[in-house]
Amino acid sequence: MYDVYYVTPVRNGVHHIDETIWSIVSQAGTLSLRYHVQDGGSTDGTLDKLARWQDYLDAHGASLPGSVTFSYATGSDDGLYHAVSLGFAQLSPPPEAWMGWLNSDDRLWPGTMEAVTSLGRQHPDVDWILGWPTIIDRHGRFGQIHKTCLLPQEVLAAGLADGTHWRFVQQESCFWRKRLWDAAGGVDISLRLAGDWDLWRRFSRHAPLVHLQAPLGQFRVRPGQMSGNLAAYFEEMEEHEPFAKRQTRQQELLTTDTFEAAVALPSPLTGRWERQLRRFKSAQSDLPPPEPRWRHLLKRTVKGRQQAPLFAPGFSWDAFTYARRSHMRVLAENYVVSATGAPLDIDYCDLKAYQDALVSAFIDQTLPPGSRILEVGGGHSRVLPLYQHTHECWNIDKFEGAGNGATDIPVVDYRLVLDYLGNSNPELPDDYFDLVFSISALEHVPEEETVHANILKDIQRVLKPGGASLHLLDIVRSNIDGSCWMHGIVPYLFRNIETANTFVPLDQFQPAEDLYMLGKTLFDDLWKPTTKKDFEVFGAPSSLTVFWRKPSVML
C-alpha cells in the first residue's frame, strides 16, 4: 500500500513535463508514492522523456526522500478527464489512500504530499483537502498566491464555486481519499473542461472541504491552454447545472440565517470569510443587481456616478492636462475617498486623493461592468478594490519599493503580475484591456529613452483596439524660480503617441488661479516625512495627465 496515488495526464507536453514530474517525485518526507503518467498519444518527444524517467526511477526511485514507484502508458483517450480516469484505473488505491492529479505543465510545492499525509494521520476523518492556490507564468516564475477563502459545503454542492458566484477551486491544490472518489462516482469523462467543477460539486455532497493553510499546487498560466476558454467552460456548467438554478440556490442560502452566521465567523481553517460572503452576495445575475455592499464597507464609495459631468459628451481632454481646483469641486460633491468616509476637502486634499477620484470618475462614466482594467505600478492599489467584483482587474507591480512603493505582496481578489511594465511579460495578453492606467508610477521609472519606448510599446500591445490609456504623474513647481520639474517620460509620451490632450508648459496654464497644487500645510503633514525636505526647497507638487486611445483599426 502507498500513502499517495497520483496521476498526470499529458498529450504533447514536452516543454514542461520534466518540471512537473520532478516536482512530484522529489516530494520529501516519509511517504510512499505510486505515480502514473497517462499519455494521450504524444508525438513531440514526450514519450522519450517518459521512457528516460522510467529508467531513472526504476533505478533510483526507492532512494528518493519519499519512495516512488513510477509507471506510464500511452494510447488514445477522449480528453483530459478520460485520461485521468484511465490513469487511476492503473493504480487501484485502497479506500483510505490519498489521490490527486496534476496536469503536465503545473507543479507541486516542495513538501506538499508530506503536509497532506501528515494532516491525514492526525485527522483520519478528513477526506478532502485544499491548499492555497498559486499562479506561475509560462516560464515557471512565481506570479501570485491566494490565501484560501471560505468554500462552504453548501456552496460547493450547489455548483456555486463557478467563478461567478464564488471563487473556483484550484484542482492542482486538491487531494482527496479514494473512499470519497468512490462515493462521488469519480470524474465525469464526458466533460472536456468543467469536469473538476462537477467533481467538487459531487464530492461536497459526501464530505466538507478542509483548508490547509499552506501553498500546495502551482497553476501555470500560458497562451492557448484549455482552461483559458472560459466561454466553453461556462457552457459545460450550464448544461449540467443551469445558471438560473445556481442563482436560485444562492438566494436560498442567503435567506438562511444559520448559513450567513456561519460564513461570518472567522476560523483558522477557512481564512477570510466575510470578504467572500460580500462577493457571494454581489455576484452577477440576470436580474438588476443591488448596490454592491462592498463599496460601502470599503468606505470609498461613489455617491452619484451619473452626477459628476467631468466626462460628459463633448468634453476636452485638454482641460485635464493639469490638476484643476474646478475638478476638485465636482469630485468633492460626488466621491467619498478618505479612509474615514469623509468627502474630499479641496482645501486640504492630497494629490493621491484627487488622482484616485479622477480615475474612478473616468471608470464609472466610461467603462461598463465586465470591462478589463490594468493598473501599472499600483502597489497596494486604492482604486482596484472598488471594481474587483464588477470589472476584471489586474495590477502589474514588482513590489520592489520603487518610488516609496510597497514591498510586501498583498492578498487580493484581483490579478497580480509581479513584473515591471515594458518587459513584454506574456502573462499580460495582447489586445486585451479596455483601460490601462497609472497613478504616480511612471515618474519613478529610469530616465532612459529605451525604457520609455518599451513601456509605451507594452501599453499599446496589451490595450485592445479602442482601449484607453490614462496616466497621472506627479510634477513639482519650484518655489524659488517658478520652473517646473517633470519626468522625461512626459515629453516622450507627448512626442511619440497621438494623445487626446495637448501639452502646455506649466507657466502657460490658464486660468492660473484654477491650478491645483499642494500648499505648505498639507506638504508638511503628508509629504515632508517621506521627502525629508522643506516645502520651500522641494517645491509645490501637482498632477499632470496624459491620455490617449489605441486606434480601433491598426494600419
Short mmCIF file of N, CA and C in Angstrom, two decimals, residues 290-436:
data_model
loop_
_atom_site.label_atom_id
_atom_site.label_comp_id
_atom_site.label_asym_id
_atom_site.label_seq_id
_atom_site.Cartn_x
_atom_site.Cartn_y
_atom_site.Cartn_z
N PRO A 290 -28.38 44.60 -6.83
CA PRO A 290 -28.49 45.68 -5.85
C PRO A 290 -27.19 46.46 -5.80
N GLU A 291 -27.22 47.61 -5.15
CA GLU A 291 -25.99 48.38 -4.96
C GLU A 291 -24.98 47.51 -4.23
N PRO A 292 -23.81 47.27 -4.82
CA PRO A 292 -22.85 46.36 -4.18
C PRO A 292 -22.50 46.81 -2.76
N ARG A 293 -22.61 45.90 -1.81
CA ARG A 293 -22.37 46.24 -0.42
C ARG A 293 -20.91 46.56 -0.14
N TRP A 294 -20.01 45.93 -0.93
CA TRP A 294 -18.60 46.11 -0.63
C TRP A 294 -18.15 47.55 -0.83
N ARG A 295 -18.84 48.31 -1.69
CA ARG A 295 -18.44 49.72 -1.85
C ARG A 295 -18.62 50.47 -0.54
N HIS A 296 -19.74 50.24 0.14
CA HIS A 296 -19.98 50.94 1.40
C HIS A 296 -19.06 50.41 2.49
N LEU A 297 -18.82 49.11 2.48
CA LEU A 297 -17.97 48.54 3.50
C LEU A 297 -16.54 49.07 3.39
N LEU A 298 -16.08 49.31 2.17
CA LEU A 298 -14.76 49.86 1.99
C LEU A 298 -14.71 51.36 2.29
N LYS A 299 -15.87 52.00 2.42
CA LYS A 299 -15.96 53.43 2.70
C LYS A 299 -15.18 54.25 1.69
N ARG A 300 -15.30 53.83 0.47
CA ARG A 300 -14.65 54.56 -0.62
C ARG A 300 -15.64 54.51 -1.77
N THR A 301 -16.78 55.17 -1.59
CA THR A 301 -17.93 54.91 -2.44
C THR A 301 -18.21 56.04 -3.40
N VAL A 302 -18.83 55.66 -4.49
CA VAL A 302 -19.34 56.64 -5.43
C VAL A 302 -20.73 57.04 -4.97
N LYS A 303 -20.94 58.32 -4.70
CA LYS A 303 -22.24 58.76 -4.19
C LYS A 303 -23.22 59.04 -5.32
N GLY A 304 -22.71 59.37 -6.48
CA GLY A 304 -23.64 59.70 -7.57
C GLY A 304 -22.90 59.67 -8.88
N ARG A 305 -22.64 58.47 -9.39
CA ARG A 305 -21.72 58.34 -10.51
C ARG A 305 -22.22 59.04 -11.76
N GLN A 306 -23.52 59.25 -11.88
CA GLN A 306 -24.03 59.97 -13.04
C GLN A 306 -24.10 61.47 -12.80
N GLN A 307 -23.72 61.92 -11.59
CA GLN A 307 -23.86 63.34 -11.27
C GLN A 307 -22.62 64.15 -11.60
N ALA A 308 -21.47 63.47 -11.75
CA ALA A 308 -20.23 64.20 -12.00
C ALA A 308 -20.01 64.34 -13.49
N PRO A 309 -20.20 65.53 -14.05
CA PRO A 309 -20.18 65.70 -15.50
C PRO A 309 -18.78 65.92 -16.06
N LEU A 310 -17.74 65.42 -15.40
CA LEU A 310 -16.39 65.67 -15.89
C LEU A 310 -16.17 65.11 -17.29
N PHE A 311 -16.76 63.95 -17.57
CA PHE A 311 -16.53 63.28 -18.84
C PHE A 311 -17.82 63.21 -19.67
N ALA A 312 -18.60 64.27 -19.61
CA ALA A 312 -19.82 64.34 -20.40
C ALA A 312 -19.46 64.41 -21.88
N PRO A 313 -20.37 63.99 -22.76
CA PRO A 313 -20.09 64.07 -24.20
C PRO A 313 -19.65 65.47 -24.61
N GLY A 314 -18.60 65.50 -25.42
CA GLY A 314 -18.09 66.78 -25.90
C GLY A 314 -17.00 67.40 -25.04
N PHE A 315 -16.64 66.75 -23.92
CA PHE A 315 -15.58 67.32 -23.08
C PHE A 315 -14.24 67.25 -23.82
N SER A 316 -13.31 68.08 -23.38
CA SER A 316 -11.98 68.11 -23.99
C SER A 316 -10.94 67.63 -22.98
N TRP A 317 -10.08 66.72 -23.42
CA TRP A 317 -9.01 66.25 -22.55
C TRP A 317 -7.99 67.35 -22.27
N ASP A 318 -7.98 68.39 -23.07
CA ASP A 318 -7.07 69.50 -22.80
C ASP A 318 -7.33 70.11 -21.43
N ALA A 319 -8.57 69.98 -20.95
CA ALA A 319 -8.91 70.53 -19.64
C ALA A 319 -8.33 69.70 -18.50
N PHE A 320 -7.71 68.55 -18.82
CA PHE A 320 -7.23 67.65 -17.77
C PHE A 320 -5.71 67.52 -17.75
N THR A 321 -5.01 68.28 -18.58
CA THR A 321 -3.56 68.14 -18.60
C THR A 321 -2.96 68.41 -17.23
N TYR A 322 -3.48 69.41 -16.53
CA TYR A 322 -3.03 69.69 -15.16
C TYR A 322 -4.21 69.61 -14.20
N ALA A 323 -3.90 69.32 -12.93
CA ALA A 323 -4.94 69.24 -11.90
C ALA A 323 -5.59 70.61 -11.72
N ARG A 324 -6.91 70.62 -11.62
CA ARG A 324 -7.65 71.87 -11.51
C ARG A 324 -8.50 71.89 -10.24
N ARG A 325 -8.58 73.04 -9.64
CA ARG A 325 -9.45 73.20 -8.47
C ARG A 325 -10.92 73.01 -8.86
N SER A 326 -11.28 73.39 -10.08
CA SER A 326 -12.67 73.22 -10.51
C SER A 326 -13.04 71.74 -10.59
N HIS A 327 -12.08 70.89 -10.99
CA HIS A 327 -12.33 69.44 -10.96
C HIS A 327 -12.53 68.98 -9.52
N MET A 328 -11.74 69.53 -8.62
CA MET A 328 -11.82 69.11 -7.22
C MET A 328 -13.21 69.36 -6.67
N ARG A 329 -13.80 70.46 -7.05
CA ARG A 329 -15.14 70.77 -6.53
C ARG A 329 -16.16 69.75 -7.01
N VAL A 330 -16.07 69.37 -8.29
CA VAL A 330 -17.01 68.36 -8.82
C VAL A 330 -16.77 67.02 -8.14
N LEU A 331 -15.52 66.63 -7.99
CA LEU A 331 -15.21 65.35 -7.36
C LEU A 331 -15.62 65.35 -5.89
N ALA A 332 -15.43 66.48 -5.22
CA ALA A 332 -15.79 66.57 -3.80
C ALA A 332 -17.28 66.38 -3.59
N GLU A 333 -18.07 66.80 -4.56
CA GLU A 333 -19.52 66.66 -4.44
C GLU A 333 -20.00 65.24 -4.71
N ASN A 334 -19.16 64.42 -5.35
CA ASN A 334 -19.64 63.12 -5.82
C ASN A 334 -18.87 61.92 -5.31
N TYR A 335 -17.70 62.13 -4.73
CA TYR A 335 -16.88 60.98 -4.36
C TYR A 335 -16.46 61.03 -2.90
N VAL A 336 -16.60 59.85 -2.25
CA VAL A 336 -16.06 59.65 -0.91
C VAL A 336 -14.73 58.94 -1.09
N VAL A 337 -13.64 59.56 -0.66
CA VAL A 337 -12.34 58.97 -0.96
C VAL A 337 -11.45 58.78 0.26
N SER A 338 -11.78 59.32 1.39
CA SER A 338 -10.90 59.17 2.54
C SER A 338 -11.19 57.88 3.27
N ALA A 339 -10.23 57.42 4.06
CA ALA A 339 -10.39 56.17 4.80
C ALA A 339 -11.53 56.24 5.79
N THR A 340 -11.88 57.44 6.23
CA THR A 340 -12.96 57.58 7.21
C THR A 340 -14.32 57.74 6.55
N GLY A 341 -14.33 57.83 5.22
CA GLY A 341 -15.60 58.03 4.52
C GLY A 341 -15.95 59.49 4.35
N ALA A 342 -15.05 60.40 4.74
CA ALA A 342 -15.32 61.83 4.61
C ALA A 342 -15.13 62.26 3.15
N PRO A 343 -15.84 63.29 2.70
CA PRO A 343 -15.69 63.73 1.31
C PRO A 343 -14.36 64.45 1.10
N LEU A 344 -14.04 64.66 -0.16
CA LEU A 344 -12.85 65.44 -0.50
C LEU A 344 -12.95 66.84 0.08
N ASP A 345 -11.87 67.29 0.66
CA ASP A 345 -11.75 68.67 1.13
C ASP A 345 -10.78 69.36 0.19
N ILE A 346 -11.28 70.24 -0.67
CA ILE A 346 -10.42 70.82 -1.70
C ILE A 346 -9.37 71.75 -1.11
N ASP A 347 -9.54 72.15 0.14
CA ASP A 347 -8.52 72.99 0.77
C ASP A 347 -7.50 72.17 1.55
N TYR A 348 -7.76 70.87 1.69
CA TYR A 348 -6.82 70.01 2.41
C TYR A 348 -6.92 68.61 1.80
N CYS A 349 -6.43 68.49 0.58
CA CYS A 349 -6.58 67.23 -0.16
C CYS A 349 -5.25 66.84 -0.79
N ASP A 350 -4.79 65.63 -0.47
CA ASP A 350 -3.56 65.13 -1.07
C ASP A 350 -3.78 64.89 -2.57
N LEU A 351 -2.70 64.99 -3.33
CA LEU A 351 -2.80 64.72 -4.76
C LEU A 351 -3.32 63.32 -5.03
N LYS A 352 -2.94 62.36 -4.18
CA LYS A 352 -3.37 60.97 -4.41
C LYS A 352 -4.90 60.87 -4.36
N ALA A 353 -5.53 61.59 -3.45
CA ALA A 353 -7.00 61.56 -3.37
C ALA A 353 -7.61 62.14 -4.65
N TYR A 354 -7.02 63.23 -5.15
CA TYR A 354 -7.50 63.81 -6.41
C TYR A 354 -7.32 62.82 -7.56
N GLN A 355 -6.12 62.22 -7.64
CA GLN A 355 -5.83 61.31 -8.74
C GLN A 355 -6.73 60.07 -8.69
N ASP A 356 -6.90 59.51 -7.49
CA ASP A 356 -7.78 58.34 -7.34
C ASP A 356 -9.20 58.66 -7.78
N ALA A 357 -9.71 59.80 -7.32
CA ALA A 357 -11.09 60.16 -7.64
C ALA A 357 -11.27 60.43 -9.13
N LEU A 358 -10.26 61.03 -9.77
CA LEU A 358 -10.36 61.30 -11.20
C LEU A 358 -10.41 59.99 -12.00
N VAL A 359 -9.54 59.04 -11.65
CA VAL A 359 -9.56 57.74 -12.33
C VAL A 359 -10.89 57.03 -12.09
N SER A 360 -11.39 57.07 -10.84
CA SER A 360 -12.67 56.43 -10.52
C SER A 360 -13.80 57.05 -11.33
N ALA A 361 -13.79 58.38 -11.46
CA ALA A 361 -14.83 59.04 -12.25
C ALA A 361 -14.79 58.58 -13.70
N PHE A 362 -13.58 58.45 -14.25
CA PHE A 362 -13.45 58.00 -15.64
C PHE A 362 -13.98 56.58 -15.80
N ILE A 363 -13.62 55.69 -14.88
CA ILE A 363 -14.09 54.31 -14.96
C ILE A 363 -15.61 54.25 -14.85
N ASP A 364 -16.16 54.97 -13.87
CA ASP A 364 -17.60 54.92 -13.64
C ASP A 364 -18.40 55.44 -14.83
N GLN A 365 -17.86 56.45 -15.50
CA GLN A 365 -18.63 57.09 -16.56
C GLN A 365 -18.35 56.56 -17.96
N THR A 366 -17.31 55.71 -18.10
CA THR A 366 -16.97 55.25 -19.45
C THR A 366 -16.82 53.74 -19.59
N LEU A 367 -16.62 53.00 -18.50
CA LEU A 367 -16.36 51.56 -18.60
C LEU A 367 -17.48 50.76 -17.94
N PRO A 368 -18.26 50.01 -18.70
CA PRO A 368 -19.34 49.22 -18.11
C PRO A 368 -18.78 48.04 -17.33
N PRO A 369 -19.59 47.45 -16.43
CA PRO A 369 -19.16 46.24 -15.71
C PRO A 369 -18.71 45.16 -16.69
N GLY A 370 -17.67 44.44 -16.28
CA GLY A 370 -17.10 43.42 -17.14
C GLY A 370 -15.91 43.89 -17.94
N SER A 371 -15.68 45.22 -17.99
CA SER A 371 -14.52 45.75 -18.71
C SER A 371 -13.23 45.31 -18.01
N ARG A 372 -12.16 45.27 -18.79
CA ARG A 372 -10.86 44.79 -18.28
C ARG A 372 -9.96 45.98 -18.00
N ILE A 373 -9.43 46.03 -16.76
CA ILE A 373 -8.66 47.17 -16.29
C ILE A 373 -7.30 46.70 -15.82
N LEU A 374 -6.24 47.36 -16.26
CA LEU A 374 -4.88 47.09 -15.81
C LEU A 374 -4.31 48.33 -15.16
N GLU A 375 -3.90 48.22 -13.89
CA GLU A 375 -3.18 49.31 -13.24
C GLU A 375 -1.69 49.02 -13.31
N VAL A 376 -0.92 50.05 -13.60
CA VAL A 376 0.54 49.94 -13.71
C VAL A 376 1.17 50.46 -12.43
N GLY A 377 1.96 49.63 -11.78
CA GLY A 377 2.65 50.06 -10.56
C GLY A 377 1.71 50.44 -9.45
N GLY A 378 0.61 49.70 -9.32
CA GLY A 378 -0.42 50.06 -8.35
C GLY A 378 -0.09 49.74 -6.92
N GLY A 379 0.92 48.88 -6.67
CA GLY A 379 1.23 48.51 -5.29
C GLY A 379 0.01 48.02 -4.57
N HIS A 380 -0.22 48.55 -3.37
CA HIS A 380 -1.45 48.26 -2.64
C HIS A 380 -2.53 49.19 -3.19
N SER A 381 -3.11 48.81 -4.29
CA SER A 381 -3.99 49.70 -5.06
C SER A 381 -5.13 50.23 -4.21
N ARG A 382 -5.39 51.52 -4.38
CA ARG A 382 -6.54 52.14 -3.72
C ARG A 382 -7.76 52.14 -4.63
N VAL A 383 -7.56 51.96 -5.93
CA VAL A 383 -8.65 52.05 -6.91
C VAL A 383 -9.24 50.67 -7.23
N LEU A 384 -8.39 49.68 -7.48
CA LEU A 384 -8.89 48.38 -7.94
C LEU A 384 -9.86 47.71 -6.98
N PRO A 385 -9.71 47.84 -5.64
CA PRO A 385 -10.71 47.22 -4.76
C PRO A 385 -12.13 47.71 -5.00
N LEU A 386 -12.27 48.90 -5.59
CA LEU A 386 -13.61 49.40 -5.89
C LEU A 386 -14.28 48.63 -7.02
N TYR A 387 -13.47 48.02 -7.89
CA TYR A 387 -14.01 47.45 -9.12
C TYR A 387 -13.74 45.96 -9.28
N GLN A 388 -13.08 45.34 -8.30
CA GLN A 388 -12.64 43.96 -8.47
C GLN A 388 -13.80 42.97 -8.57
N HIS A 389 -15.01 43.36 -8.15
CA HIS A 389 -16.15 42.45 -8.22
C HIS A 389 -17.11 42.80 -9.36
N THR A 390 -16.85 43.88 -10.07
CA THR A 390 -17.70 44.24 -11.21
C THR A 390 -16.92 44.30 -12.51
N HIS A 391 -15.61 44.47 -12.43
CA HIS A 391 -14.75 44.53 -13.61
C HIS A 391 -13.63 43.50 -13.44
N GLU A 392 -12.97 43.19 -14.54
CA GLU A 392 -11.81 42.29 -14.47
C GLU A 392 -10.57 43.15 -14.23
N CYS A 393 -9.99 43.05 -13.04
CA CYS A 393 -8.94 43.96 -12.61
C CYS A 393 -7.59 43.24 -12.51
N TRP A 394 -6.55 43.92 -13.01
CA TRP A 394 -5.18 43.42 -12.95
C TRP A 394 -4.28 44.54 -12.40
N ASN A 395 -3.17 44.15 -11.82
CA ASN A 395 -2.17 45.10 -11.33
C ASN A 395 -0.80 44.52 -11.64
N ILE A 396 0.03 45.25 -12.38
CA ILE A 396 1.40 44.83 -12.64
C ILE A 396 2.33 45.67 -11.79
N ASP A 397 3.06 45.02 -10.91
CA ASP A 397 3.98 45.70 -9.99
C ASP A 397 4.96 44.66 -9.47
N LYS A 398 6.22 45.01 -9.40
CA LYS A 398 7.23 44.06 -8.92
C LYS A 398 7.42 44.11 -7.41
N PHE A 399 6.80 45.09 -6.77
CA PHE A 399 6.84 45.23 -5.31
C PHE A 399 8.29 45.27 -4.80
N GLU A 400 9.08 46.12 -5.44
CA GLU A 400 10.45 46.34 -5.01
C GLU A 400 10.64 47.70 -4.35
N GLY A 401 9.53 48.40 -4.06
CA GLY A 401 9.60 49.64 -3.32
C GLY A 401 9.95 50.86 -4.13
N ALA A 402 9.89 50.78 -5.46
CA ALA A 402 10.22 51.95 -6.29
C ALA A 402 9.30 53.11 -5.96
N GLY A 403 9.89 54.30 -5.82
CA GLY A 403 9.09 55.49 -5.52
C GLY A 403 8.35 55.41 -4.21
N ASN A 404 9.01 54.86 -3.19
CA ASN A 404 8.39 54.67 -1.87
C ASN A 404 7.17 53.75 -1.93
N GLY A 405 7.17 52.86 -2.92
CA GLY A 405 6.06 51.93 -3.08
C GLY A 405 6.17 50.74 -2.15
N ALA A 406 5.21 49.84 -2.28
CA ALA A 406 5.11 48.69 -1.39
C ALA A 406 6.16 47.63 -1.74
N THR A 407 6.56 46.88 -0.73
CA THR A 407 7.45 45.74 -0.92
C THR A 407 6.80 44.42 -0.52
N ASP A 408 5.73 44.48 0.25
CA ASP A 408 5.03 43.25 0.64
C ASP A 408 3.89 43.00 -0.34
N ILE A 409 3.75 41.75 -0.77
CA ILE A 409 2.76 41.38 -1.77
C ILE A 409 1.42 41.14 -1.08
N PRO A 410 0.38 41.88 -1.45
CA PRO A 410 -0.90 41.73 -0.76
C PRO A 410 -1.68 40.52 -1.25
N VAL A 411 -2.61 40.08 -0.41
CA VAL A 411 -3.58 39.05 -0.82
C VAL A 411 -4.83 39.78 -1.28
N VAL A 412 -5.17 39.65 -2.56
CA VAL A 412 -6.23 40.47 -3.15
C VAL A 412 -7.14 39.60 -4.00
N ASP A 413 -8.26 40.18 -4.40
CA ASP A 413 -9.22 39.49 -5.25
C ASP A 413 -9.08 39.89 -6.72
N TYR A 414 -7.96 40.54 -7.08
CA TYR A 414 -7.71 40.82 -8.48
C TYR A 414 -6.37 40.20 -8.86
N ARG A 415 -6.05 40.22 -10.13
CA ARG A 415 -4.87 39.52 -10.65
C ARG A 415 -3.61 40.37 -10.46
N LEU A 416 -2.57 39.77 -9.90
CA LEU A 416 -1.28 40.42 -9.75
C LEU A 416 -0.29 39.82 -10.75
N VAL A 417 0.48 40.68 -11.40
CA VAL A 417 1.59 40.25 -12.25
C VAL A 417 2.84 40.87 -11.65
N LEU A 418 3.76 40.05 -11.18
CA LEU A 418 4.94 40.54 -10.47
C LEU A 418 6.05 40.86 -11.46
N ASP A 419 5.98 42.05 -12.02
CA ASP A 419 6.95 42.47 -13.02
C ASP A 419 6.79 43.96 -13.23
N TYR A 420 7.68 44.54 -14.05
CA TYR A 420 7.55 45.92 -14.47
C TYR A 420 6.95 45.96 -15.88
N LEU A 421 6.10 46.93 -16.12
CA LEU A 421 5.60 47.13 -17.48
C LEU A 421 6.78 47.52 -18.37
N GLY A 422 6.77 47.02 -19.59
CA GLY A 422 7.87 47.27 -20.50
C GLY A 422 8.72 46.05 -20.75
N ASN A 423 8.47 44.97 -19.99
CA ASN A 423 9.23 43.74 -20.16
C ASN A 423 8.52 42.72 -21.05
N SER A 424 7.40 43.11 -21.66
CA SER A 424 6.63 42.22 -22.54
C SER A 424 6.27 40.92 -21.84
N ASN A 425 5.85 41.02 -20.58
CA ASN A 425 5.51 39.83 -19.81
C ASN A 425 4.35 39.09 -20.48
N PRO A 426 4.52 37.81 -20.80
CA PRO A 426 3.45 37.09 -21.52
C PRO A 426 2.20 36.85 -20.68
N GLU A 427 2.28 37.08 -19.35
CA GLU A 427 1.07 36.97 -18.54
C GLU A 427 0.04 38.03 -18.93
N LEU A 428 0.52 39.14 -19.48
CA LEU A 428 -0.39 40.19 -19.94
C LEU A 428 -0.76 39.90 -21.39
N PRO A 429 -2.01 39.56 -21.67
CA PRO A 429 -2.39 39.17 -23.04
C PRO A 429 -2.35 40.36 -24.00
N ASP A 430 -2.14 40.08 -25.26
CA ASP A 430 -2.18 41.10 -26.30
C ASP A 430 -3.63 41.54 -26.53
N ASP A 431 -3.79 42.84 -26.89
CA ASP A 431 -5.11 43.36 -27.32
C ASP A 431 -6.22 42.99 -26.35
N TYR A 432 -6.00 43.22 -25.06
CA TYR A 432 -6.89 42.64 -24.04
C TYR A 432 -7.62 43.67 -23.20
N PHE A 433 -6.96 44.76 -22.81
CA PHE A 433 -7.50 45.63 -21.78
C PHE A 433 -8.27 46.81 -22.37
N ASP A 434 -9.39 47.14 -21.69
CA ASP A 434 -10.16 48.32 -22.06
C ASP A 434 -9.54 49.59 -21.50
N LEU A 435 -8.80 49.47 -20.40
CA LEU A 435 -8.15 50.62 -19.78
C LEU A 435 -6.83 50.18 -19.16
N VAL A 436 -5.78 50.92 -19.46
CA VAL A 436 -4.51 50.83 -18.75
C VAL A 436 -4.30 52.17 -18.07
#
